[in-house]
Every structure is written in C-alpha cells, then in structure tokens.
Amino acid sequence: MTPKELYVIKSEKFNKVKYRMIHHSEFDYSILKDIMYLIPTGSTKYRHTINDVLIMCDTETSKKSINSPDIQKSKLPSGHTARECHVCAWTISIRAYHHNIVTLYGHKPSTVVDTMLKIHQSMNGDKTLMYFHNMPYDHWFLRRFMYEKWGKPAKQLNVKPHYPLYIQFQNGIELRDSLMLAGKKLEKWANDLQVEHRKAVGKWDYNKIRGQHEKFTTDELQYIECDTLAGVECLDKTLEIYNKHLYSLPYTITGFIRDDVRKIGKKHNAKELFKKIAPTFEQYIKLTKVFHGGFTHANRFEIDELIREIVKCFDFCSSYPFCMLVYKYPMEAFHTVKDCDIDYILKSPSYAFMFKFIGYKCSLRNKAHIMPALQYSKCVKCINPVLDNGRILEADYIEIYLNEVDLEVINEQYKFEGHLCTEVECAYKDYLPRWFTDYVFNLFKEKCRLSLTDDEINYMVQKGKINGCFGMCVQKSIKEVIEELYDDFIDDDGIEHKSGEYRQVPEQSMEEEYEKYLNKRGNILLYQHGVWITSYAFRNLHNLNKCFKSNGKLLYNDTDSGYGYGWDMDKIKAYNDNCLKLLRANGYDSVVVGGKTFTLGIAEHKPLKDEYTEFKVQGAKRYAGRNMKDGELHITVAGVPKKGAKCLKDDLNNFTKNMIFKGEDTGKLQHIYFTSSIYIDDEGNETADSIDLCPADYKLDCTEKFEIEDMFSEEVEVITYEDI
C-alpha cells in the first residue's frame, strides 16, 4: 500500500470520528494511534519522524485574590497592584486530515503538561509539534511544571528575553509560537483565513477571580474551545495555502517568502554570486553602521499647533519593492579606495560607496529646513550638537558611516567648513539579479489582481509576501544568542542567577559565526542590498517633501508617507512620472487589471480616508487628526492602541504634552513577571511562575517646539578638540 493510499484510508477513518469538546480524563487516547507520521526529506538535520497532526494549546489565567496571605504583590507607579496569577483553564485542540478530532480541557497546569505528554506517547512518531498562539505568555505559567515532569529543554531559540520561538524537549515534544508564524492576533488570523471557528470574543470575563476547581459556564467553555479550535484550523489552512508539510512549516511568516526565494535562487545559481560579492566580516560590521531604519519625523516648528487646514497624506505604493526594482546596487566585492571628498563620491554614479564621513562645523544650509537628515544616534562621535528630536541641526564635529545615497541627501541639506571621507570602499553598481526582481514584481502583480477580487485570503497572503521581501534583505548575518536559565545558580564570579532570567551568551567568535553564515547553503541574499534599499527609500521620501506649493507645509513624515497641506499636484505628477520612467528603464511597467492601473513607487492619496480637517503633531510617532471620512479623531502614538483616541474626548486640544492615556481606556497592558517554585496556595490552586497584566498608563511627551532664534541661543556644554 502506498503512503497516498494509506493517507486516504486514515482520512476516511478520522472523518467518522465525531468531534466533541471533552474533559481530558474522559478521552480515549488510543484513537490517536492511527495518526500517520511524516518522514522529512531534503535535509540531513532531521533524524526523526514527525506525527502528522495539528495541535494547538492554550491557557487561561486568573489573578489571585488581593487578600490572599501567601502571594507575591507589587505596587506599581500607576497605583495598580500587580499580584501573582495561576492557570485556571486550558484547552488542547487536535486536528488531522482536515478534520477536527477533539478539544480537551482542564483546569490545572500539571494536568495540561501530563495531557500533552499523553497525546505524544499515544502516537508513533518521534516528534510532535504543539503550538501556542503567543507562546511566551503560556510558557511562563507552565515552564516549571514542564521542567519537573519532562526535564530541561534540549534546545530553545529565543528572539529576545521572554520570547521563545520554539522549545524542544528530549521526550520528543516541540513547542512553537503560531503568533510568530501568523504575524497577527488569533482573531484576525481566523477572520483573514475565514476558517469555520472564530474567536468567541466577549464570552470570558477577565476580571473574574477563578479557582482551579470551578465548573465552566456554557459561554466560558465556548470561549476556551474556540481559541484552540480556530488555531488548528488556521494552521491547516496555512499548510494548504503555502503547499507545505508540517515538517517544512517555517517558524515565522517571513520563512514562507524565504523558502520561495531559495528555490528560485537555486535554479539561477544565486549562491555563486553570493560567494563572489559577499562582504568580509569587517565590511559586514561597517555595513551595520551604515544601515538606518525608516525616517519618522515631525516639523519642529509645528509641534503642538492645531492645524485646521485640510491635511492630506501621500503614501508611496510599495516603497521598498519599488526600490528593489528600479535602482542599482553594489554588485561586486567592495574594494578600498583612497580618502576623498564629497565631490569625488557624488561624481561617480556608477559606483556604490561606504565610508566614514567626518564633518567639521556642520550646519543646515537653510536654518528653517524642517526634516534634517543627519541622525544623531548613528554618529560614532558628535561634539556640541543642537538636536531636533534626534536629528542634527548643527554640530561642531561629527563622525558617521554613510553610503553615497545618504550623502546625496545630506550634502543637499548641510554645509561643512571642513570634511573628509575616510575608510572608503566602493563597488560597481548594477540592477539586482533579474530572477529576484521578477519575483518581487510578480508578487506585486498578483497582489493587484487579488485586490479587485473577493479572495481576501490569498490577498492577505500576497500582501504579507511582498511586505516580507525587504525583511529578508536586512536579516542580520550574526544573531544574538539569548539563553533562558532553567535553575538558580551562582556563577564563577559569585553572581547569583535566578531561574527564568535571560542572558546573552557570549559568542565564541563573531568571525566564526559570520563564516558559518556565509557557508550556509540557503543564504543567498546580501545584506548590503538591504542597506541600499533603505537609503534609496530615504532619498525618495526627502524628494517627496519638496512637492509643496509656496503656501503649503509638510507636517510629518512616517517612513514612506508625508502629511501636510498645500501639496503641489504638478510636482507630485512629475515625481510619479519619474517612477514609471525608472520602472521602464529596467523592463517593468505599470500593472493594469480590470481597467485599473497600479504603479509601483508612486505617491498616492486616498481621498477622504487620508484627509483630515484638523491635525496635530507632537513628535515622531505622535500625531493625531480628525478624519474627513468618518469625522472621528484618529491617533498614532507609539505604545498606545488606536482606540486610545477616545481619551481625547473628541477635542484635539487635549492632544498635548503631559496628557495621560489611561490604560483602562486604551487597553494597553504591561507585563509584570513573578517567579516562584511550584506551590499550592491557601485556596488549593497550583501555582508557579506567573504574569500579571495590568493597565498601563502612557504620558504623552512632545518634541520641544523650535524657533529660528533658538539656533543661536542654544545652551550647550562646550567640549574641546584635544582628543580629535
């Protein structure tokens, strides 16, 4: 019997199993012995079989009573009291062969750990994958029970402290985080994929104090059931959409795009080019200094001003993908050239340069320029700077790593009494490999086509893919290794460490790690290309900032968009026409679907949706406006959910410095971690490590408003030049 024939038989058998939600003690686990296992192919790193079953786990937790005598408590600055919590409910949903088999439920953390192991041991494969949506939260509550019953993890990858991506145990269970795979909350994931079961929002009271011996109401059972049932259905749909096996399912959403790129790149010998032009370790370190993120900045002269003009937002259509298609990048190995000046670099358009720029007596050519480009945090040295929210207005001396694209913008904005470009390296520029730009362009075409259909599922998938292309290019070649401590111990230096702490593991040798990265077969995209993509997008945004009439004004930039009034539509048209010209120069064009034209890179405005009758800025990632379409106030404040707009009480005058966005109103929560060995509290609840989620207030600060005169009266601490 072939595996395919066996699969059909197993599928038919499980389709006869009537799905139900059941207490974990009442389930017949022998049903699971007929689950098939998969034998991974194409990689020598897998030496085991994987059970072909989708499993999603989840816990619900409760605060302990504030009056409990034996719990840890913590008084917070906001006035709230954080206190230990415990697991009060859990579910595990199991799905195989596109059929929901069962959802198991219980109360105690020890029983969910026992049940997970029982499920694994009921099947024949060596390994079982079990997902949690937002695993860092559930893992913290369960970790001590797992370690006590299963032993310490064999392997664990943490993206940062308290954020494990996966955890592997010696018993064959591997925990994974489906939130990292989906890139969105469970409710949105289920809605986007249109699975049968959706999150039962509103049927669980999170403020209720619960014990581990209470019976669940019908609503409560439905809530905890749908959390994991929707999860396994989303996993199944994801496998189907991306045509993956369980063993080839990546850990994160960008893994899907990376797999596509690797397959296509392999057909075009992409690794050969990679080996030929990959930077040395020293060059890679320099490139990390050249790299900068998106440009988010507010007009310093309009801080805290209530603007009653019609403010419009112009947004680039797929900014980074456009840059990948139309501009030229370093396409040979970098080589050293002599120290030089600005003119030498800017008059060599066929070459990419990276270098350390040294500037003496730096100042803006136009004191009133509102979007200064020099970034203080990227300077390796800066003396006596005058800053505008992290951007340099003037300085006596700077040292900063740049490339020729950044230099073009900086030279246009700033003047220097003296300067030097040192540590200069250059490489010939050309378009990115055709196989890669074709891949990006085809993603865009398919996204355009799907935008005019009712196929919301594949549209969201395609949108995620095209957004992930840039992320692949700037993936760090050397990753930090962050270790979770499983036990209390004292190190050789006499420093005490507690279980649950995280620490960065010192690398044996960064050079050795980088060499491993270069030799890894699947690595075919070059970090320097991501650096230049960001610089080109940075230059495009500054060019967009010039598209205003004499009576117009730019108020805010947000990486790939500009907010302001008095836009000059002739200048916008000229900018957009140039985008099309650049596309055609590399053999691409607009995409026409159903009579509608889509053009990569152009500055677009969506009438009503992107128009505001009132607008106010307080600084980077801190702005608000009254939307023309719905008449409501909308906010963008880093760290505050969008619904925090209701705190303004429909009055934009309230959006001002020191305003408090109350956590109870915004839904913003802070995580308070408690560590504890396993114990039974005075009400009989099993307890160990826990997290309390408390409302988090946010106090709005703002960039100080500037007047031109401030440039001449700024008080600075004078530093001498003896060390230069």
PDB file of C-alpha atoms in Angstrom, residues 6-163:
ATOM      1  CA  LEU A   6      -2.791   4.814   3.370  1.00  0.00           C
ATOM      2  CA  TYR A   7      -3.437   8.545   3.847  1.00  0.00           C
ATOM      3  CA  VAL A   8      -6.856   8.194   2.167  1.00  0.00           C
ATOM      4  CA  ILE A   9      -7.781   5.285   4.424  1.00  0.00           C
ATOM      5  CA  LYS A  10      -6.703   7.121   7.575  1.00  0.00           C
ATOM      6  CA  SER A  11      -8.516  10.244   6.460  1.00  0.00           C
ATOM      7  CA  GLU A  12     -11.750   8.329   5.924  1.00  0.00           C
ATOM      8  CA  LYS A  13     -11.398   6.728   9.340  1.00  0.00           C
ATOM      9  CA  PHE A  14     -10.928  10.012  11.191  1.00  0.00           C
ATOM     10  CA  ASN A  15     -13.755  11.646   9.263  1.00  0.00           C
ATOM     11  CA  LYS A  16     -16.018   9.139  11.016  1.00  0.00           C
ATOM     12  CA  VAL A  17     -14.818  10.302  14.427  1.00  0.00           C
ATOM     13  CA  LYS A  18     -17.386  12.731  15.745  1.00  0.00           C
ATOM     14  CA  TYR A  19     -15.699  15.873  17.020  1.00  0.00           C
ATOM     15  CA  ARG A  20     -16.501  16.978  20.552  1.00  0.00           C
ATOM     16  CA  MET A  21     -15.132  19.009  23.416  1.00  0.00           C
ATOM     17  CA  ILE A  22     -14.401  16.759  26.365  1.00  0.00           C
ATOM     18  CA  HIS A  23     -12.656  16.770  29.732  1.00  0.00           C
ATOM     19  CA  HIS A  24      -9.134  15.395  29.372  1.00  0.00           C
ATOM     20  CA  SER A  25      -9.848  12.485  31.726  1.00  0.00           C
ATOM     21  CA  GLU A  26     -12.709  11.163  29.562  1.00  0.00           C
ATOM     22  CA  PHE A  27     -10.977  10.988  26.166  1.00  0.00           C
ATOM     23  CA  ASP A  28      -9.944   7.695  24.545  1.00  0.00           C
ATOM     24  CA  TYR A  29      -6.335   8.459  23.615  1.00  0.00           C
ATOM     25  CA  SER A  30      -5.978   5.175  21.716  1.00  0.00           C
ATOM     26  CA  ILE A  31      -7.776   6.901  18.818  1.00  0.00           C
ATOM     27  CA  LEU A  32      -4.533   8.750  18.143  1.00  0.00           C
ATOM     28  CA  LYS A  33      -2.507   5.593  17.412  1.00  0.00           C
ATOM     29  CA  ASP A  34      -3.768   5.706  13.829  1.00  0.00           C
ATOM     30  CA  ILE A  35      -2.207   9.114  13.203  1.00  0.00           C
ATOM     31  CA  MET A  36       0.430   8.731  10.490  1.00  0.00           C
ATOM     32  CA  TYR A  37       3.893  10.152  10.811  1.00  0.00           C
ATOM     33  CA  LEU A  38       5.925  12.058   8.274  1.00  0.00           C
ATOM     34  CA  ILE A  39       9.495  11.354   7.250  1.00  0.00           C
ATOM     35  CA  PRO A  40      11.086  14.714   6.378  1.00  0.00           C
ATOM     36  CA  THR A  41      13.013  14.834   3.133  1.00  0.00           C
ATOM     37  CA  GLY A  42      15.599  17.143   1.640  1.00  0.00           C
ATOM     38  CA  SER A  43      17.571  17.913   4.793  1.00  0.00           C
ATOM     39  CA  THR A  44      20.036  15.920   6.851  1.00  0.00           C
ATOM     40  CA  LYS A  45      19.289  17.884  10.010  1.00  0.00           C
ATOM     41  CA  TYR A  46      16.093  15.861  10.573  1.00  0.00           C
ATOM     42  CA  ARG A  47      16.786  12.434  12.018  1.00  0.00           C
ATOM     43  CA  HIS A  48      13.290  11.722  13.270  1.00  0.00           C
ATOM     44  CA  THR A  49       9.705  11.195  12.194  1.00  0.00           C
ATOM     45  CA  ILE A  50       7.006  13.796  12.898  1.00  0.00           C
ATOM     46  CA  ASN A  51       3.421  12.990  13.838  1.00  0.00           C
ATOM     47  CA  ASP A  52       1.125  14.317  11.098  1.00  0.00           C
ATOM     48  CA  VAL A  53      -1.271  16.088  13.427  1.00  0.00           C
ATOM     49  CA  LEU A  54      -2.091  19.710  14.187  1.00  0.00           C
ATOM     50  CA  ILE A  55      -2.199  20.595  17.879  1.00  0.00           C
ATOM     51  CA  MET A  56      -2.934  23.963  19.442  1.00  0.00           C
ATOM     52  CA  CYS A  57      -2.714  24.541  23.191  1.00  0.00           C
ATOM     53  CA  ASP A  58      -3.852  27.485  25.291  1.00  0.00           C
ATOM     54  CA  THR A  59      -4.203  28.503  28.909  1.00  0.00           C
ATOM     55  CA  GLU A  60      -6.467  30.981  30.652  1.00  0.00           C
ATOM     56  CA  THR A  61      -5.316  32.533  33.873  1.00  0.00           C
ATOM     57  CA  SER A  62      -6.761  34.290  36.883  1.00  0.00           C
ATOM     58  CA  LYS A  63      -5.412  36.790  39.341  1.00  0.00           C
ATOM     59  CA  LYS A  64      -5.257  35.578  42.890  1.00  0.00           C
ATOM     60  CA  SER A  65      -7.472  37.239  45.438  1.00  0.00           C
ATOM     61  CA  ILE A  66      -5.944  40.517  46.597  1.00  0.00           C
ATOM     62  CA  ASN A  67      -6.482  39.354  50.190  1.00  0.00           C
ATOM     63  CA  SER A  68      -4.649  36.032  49.836  1.00  0.00           C
ATOM     64  CA  PRO A  69      -1.988  35.974  52.565  1.00  0.00           C
ATOM     65  CA  ASP A  70       0.658  33.884  50.777  1.00  0.00           C
ATOM     66  CA  ILE A  71       1.022  35.594  47.384  1.00  0.00           C
ATOM     67  CA  GLN A  72       3.568  37.999  45.950  1.00  0.00           C
ATOM     68  CA  LYS A  73       2.326  41.516  45.256  1.00  0.00           C
ATOM     69  CA  SER A  74       3.839  44.598  43.668  1.00  0.00           C
ATOM     70  CA  LYS A  75       2.621  48.189  43.906  1.00  0.00           C
ATOM     71  CA  LEU A  76       3.019  49.949  40.549  1.00  0.00           C
ATOM     72  CA  PRO A  77       3.597  53.684  39.913  1.00  0.00           C
ATOM     73  CA  SER A  78       0.189  53.836  38.213  1.00  0.00           C
ATOM     74  CA  GLY A  79      -1.462  52.944  41.521  1.00  0.00           C
ATOM     75  CA  HIS A  80      -2.420  49.419  40.439  1.00  0.00           C
ATOM     76  CA  THR A  81      -1.316  46.422  42.463  1.00  0.00           C
ATOM     77  CA  ALA A  82       0.150  43.563  40.462  1.00  0.00           C
ATOM     78  CA  ARG A  83      -0.182  40.151  42.026  1.00  0.00           C
ATOM     79  CA  GLU A  84       0.571  36.545  41.295  1.00  0.00           C
ATOM     80  CA  CYS A  85      -1.760  34.634  38.998  1.00  0.00           C
ATOM     81  CA  HIS A  86      -2.422  30.983  38.237  1.00  0.00           C
ATOM     82  CA  VAL A  87      -3.741  28.856  35.389  1.00  0.00           C
ATOM     83  CA  CYS A  88      -7.467  28.304  35.818  1.00  0.00           C
ATOM     84  CA  ALA A  89      -8.359  26.729  32.455  1.00  0.00           C
ATOM     85  CA  TRP A  90      -6.646  25.122  29.487  1.00  0.00           C
ATOM     86  CA  THR A  91      -7.569  23.545  26.171  1.00  0.00           C
ATOM     87  CA  ILE A  92      -5.819  21.403  23.574  1.00  0.00           C
ATOM     88  CA  SER A  93      -7.408  21.027  20.135  1.00  0.00           C
ATOM     89  CA  ILE A  94      -6.316  18.209  17.812  1.00  0.00           C
ATOM     90  CA  ARG A  95      -6.915  18.168  14.048  1.00  0.00           C
ATOM     91  CA  ALA A  96      -5.744  15.660  11.428  1.00  0.00           C
ATOM     92  CA  TYR A  97      -6.557  15.024   7.763  1.00  0.00           C
ATOM     93  CA  HIS A  98      -8.564  18.290   7.600  1.00  0.00           C
ATOM     94  CA  HIS A  99     -10.849  17.031  10.374  1.00  0.00           C
ATOM     95  CA  ASN A 100     -11.258  18.300  13.944  1.00  0.00           C
ATOM     96  CA  ILE A 101     -10.870  15.324  16.258  1.00  0.00           C
ATOM     97  CA  VAL A 102     -11.245  16.693  19.781  1.00  0.00           C
ATOM     98  CA  THR A 103     -10.768  19.640  22.104  1.00  0.00           C
ATOM     99  CA  LEU A 104      -9.602  18.578  25.555  1.00  0.00           C
ATOM    100  CA  TYR A 105      -9.947  20.845  28.551  1.00  0.00           C
ATOM    101  CA  GLY A 106      -8.988  21.014  32.200  1.00  0.00           C
ATOM    102  CA  HIS A 107      -8.043  23.380  34.994  1.00  0.00           C
ATOM    103  CA  LYS A 108      -4.563  22.750  36.397  1.00  0.00           C
ATOM    104  CA  PRO A 109      -1.133  23.398  34.867  1.00  0.00           C
ATOM    105  CA  SER A 110       0.116  19.966  35.922  1.00  0.00           C
ATOM    106  CA  THR A 111      -2.724  18.244  34.046  1.00  0.00           C
ATOM    107  CA  VAL A 112      -2.125  20.116  30.787  1.00  0.00           C
ATOM    108  CA  VAL A 113       1.537  19.077  30.920  1.00  0.00           C
ATOM    109  CA  ASP A 114       0.548  15.462  31.622  1.00  0.00           C
ATOM    110  CA  THR A 115      -2.017  15.547  28.813  1.00  0.00           C
ATOM    111  CA  MET A 116       0.456  16.937  26.283  1.00  0.00           C
ATOM    112  CA  LEU A 117       2.827  14.066  27.022  1.00  0.00           C
ATOM    113  CA  LYS A 118      -0.003  11.521  26.912  1.00  0.00           C
ATOM    114  CA  ILE A 119      -1.043  12.772  23.459  1.00  0.00           C
ATOM    115  CA  HIS A 120       2.521  12.492  22.188  1.00  0.00           C
ATOM    116  CA  GLN A 121       3.023   8.994  23.593  1.00  0.00           C
ATOM    117  CA  SER A 122      -0.255   7.793  22.035  1.00  0.00           C
ATOM    118  CA  MET A 123       1.196   8.311  18.541  1.00  0.00           C
ATOM    119  CA  ASN A 124       4.018   6.525  16.736  1.00  0.00           C
ATOM    120  CA  GLY A 125       6.216   9.377  15.513  1.00  0.00           C
ATOM    121  CA  ASP A 126       9.404  10.505  17.238  1.00  0.00           C
ATOM    122  CA  LYS A 127       8.345  14.117  17.430  1.00  0.00           C
ATOM    123  CA  THR A 128       5.133  16.079  17.991  1.00  0.00           C
ATOM    124  CA  LEU A 129       4.762  19.788  17.277  1.00  0.00           C
ATOM    125  CA  MET A 130       2.463  21.668  19.648  1.00  0.00           C
ATOM    126  CA  TYR A 131       1.572  25.316  19.054  1.00  0.00           C
ATOM    127  CA  PHE A 132       0.607  28.140  21.379  1.00  0.00           C
ATOM    128  CA  HIS A 133      -0.591  31.463  19.970  1.00  0.00           C
ATOM    129  CA  ASN A 134       1.647  33.896  21.864  1.00  0.00           C
ATOM    130  CA  MET A 135       3.704  31.149  23.481  1.00  0.00           C
ATOM    131  CA  PRO A 136       5.804  33.473  25.691  1.00  0.00           C
ATOM    132  CA  TYR A 137       2.772  34.045  27.910  1.00  0.00           C
ATOM    133  CA  ASP A 138       1.638  30.411  28.304  1.00  0.00           C
ATOM    134  CA  HIS A 139       5.190  29.119  28.566  1.00  0.00           C
ATOM    135  CA  TRP A 140       5.918  31.281  31.596  1.00  0.00           C
ATOM    136  CA  PHE A 141       2.995  29.756  33.519  1.00  0.00           C
ATOM    137  CA  LEU A 142       3.850  26.169  32.515  1.00  0.00           C
ATOM    138  CA  ARG A 143       7.635  26.123  32.406  1.00  0.00           C
ATOM    139  CA  ARG A 144       8.310  24.794  35.925  1.00  0.00           C
ATOM    140  CA  PHE A 145       5.689  22.049  35.548  1.00  0.00           C
ATOM    141  CA  MET A 146       7.214  21.026  32.202  1.00  0.00           C
ATOM    142  CA  TYR A 147      10.751  21.011  33.576  1.00  0.00           C
ATOM    143  CA  GLU A 148       9.689  18.990  36.616  1.00  0.00           C
ATOM    144  CA  LYS A 149       7.905  16.335  34.528  1.00  0.00           C
ATOM    145  CA  TRP A 150       9.818  16.378  31.212  1.00  0.00           C
ATOM    146  CA  GLY A 151      13.286  17.547  32.206  1.00  0.00           C
ATOM    147  CA  LYS A 152      15.041  20.675  30.966  1.00  0.00           C
ATOM    148  CA  PRO A 153      14.705  21.612  27.270  1.00  0.00           C
ATOM    149  CA  ALA A 154      17.173  20.073  24.847  1.00  0.00           C
ATOM    150  CA  LYS A 155      17.137  23.177  22.666  1.00  0.00           C
ATOM    151  CA  GLN A 156      15.496  26.591  22.797  1.00  0.00           C
ATOM    152  CA  LEU A 157      15.589  29.612  20.482  1.00  0.00           C
ATOM    153  CA  ASN A 158      14.684  32.996  21.964  1.00  0.00           C
ATOM    154  CA  VAL A 159      14.222  36.052  19.753  1.00  0.00           C
ATOM    155  CA  LYS A 160      14.627  38.224  22.865  1.00  0.00           C
ATOM    156  CA  PRO A 161      14.207  37.760  26.640  1.00  0.00           C
ATOM    157  CA  HIS A 162      10.869  36.131  27.484  1.00  0.00           C
ATOM    158  CA  TYR A 163      10.162  35.457  23.786  1.00  0.00           C
TER     159      TYR A 163
END
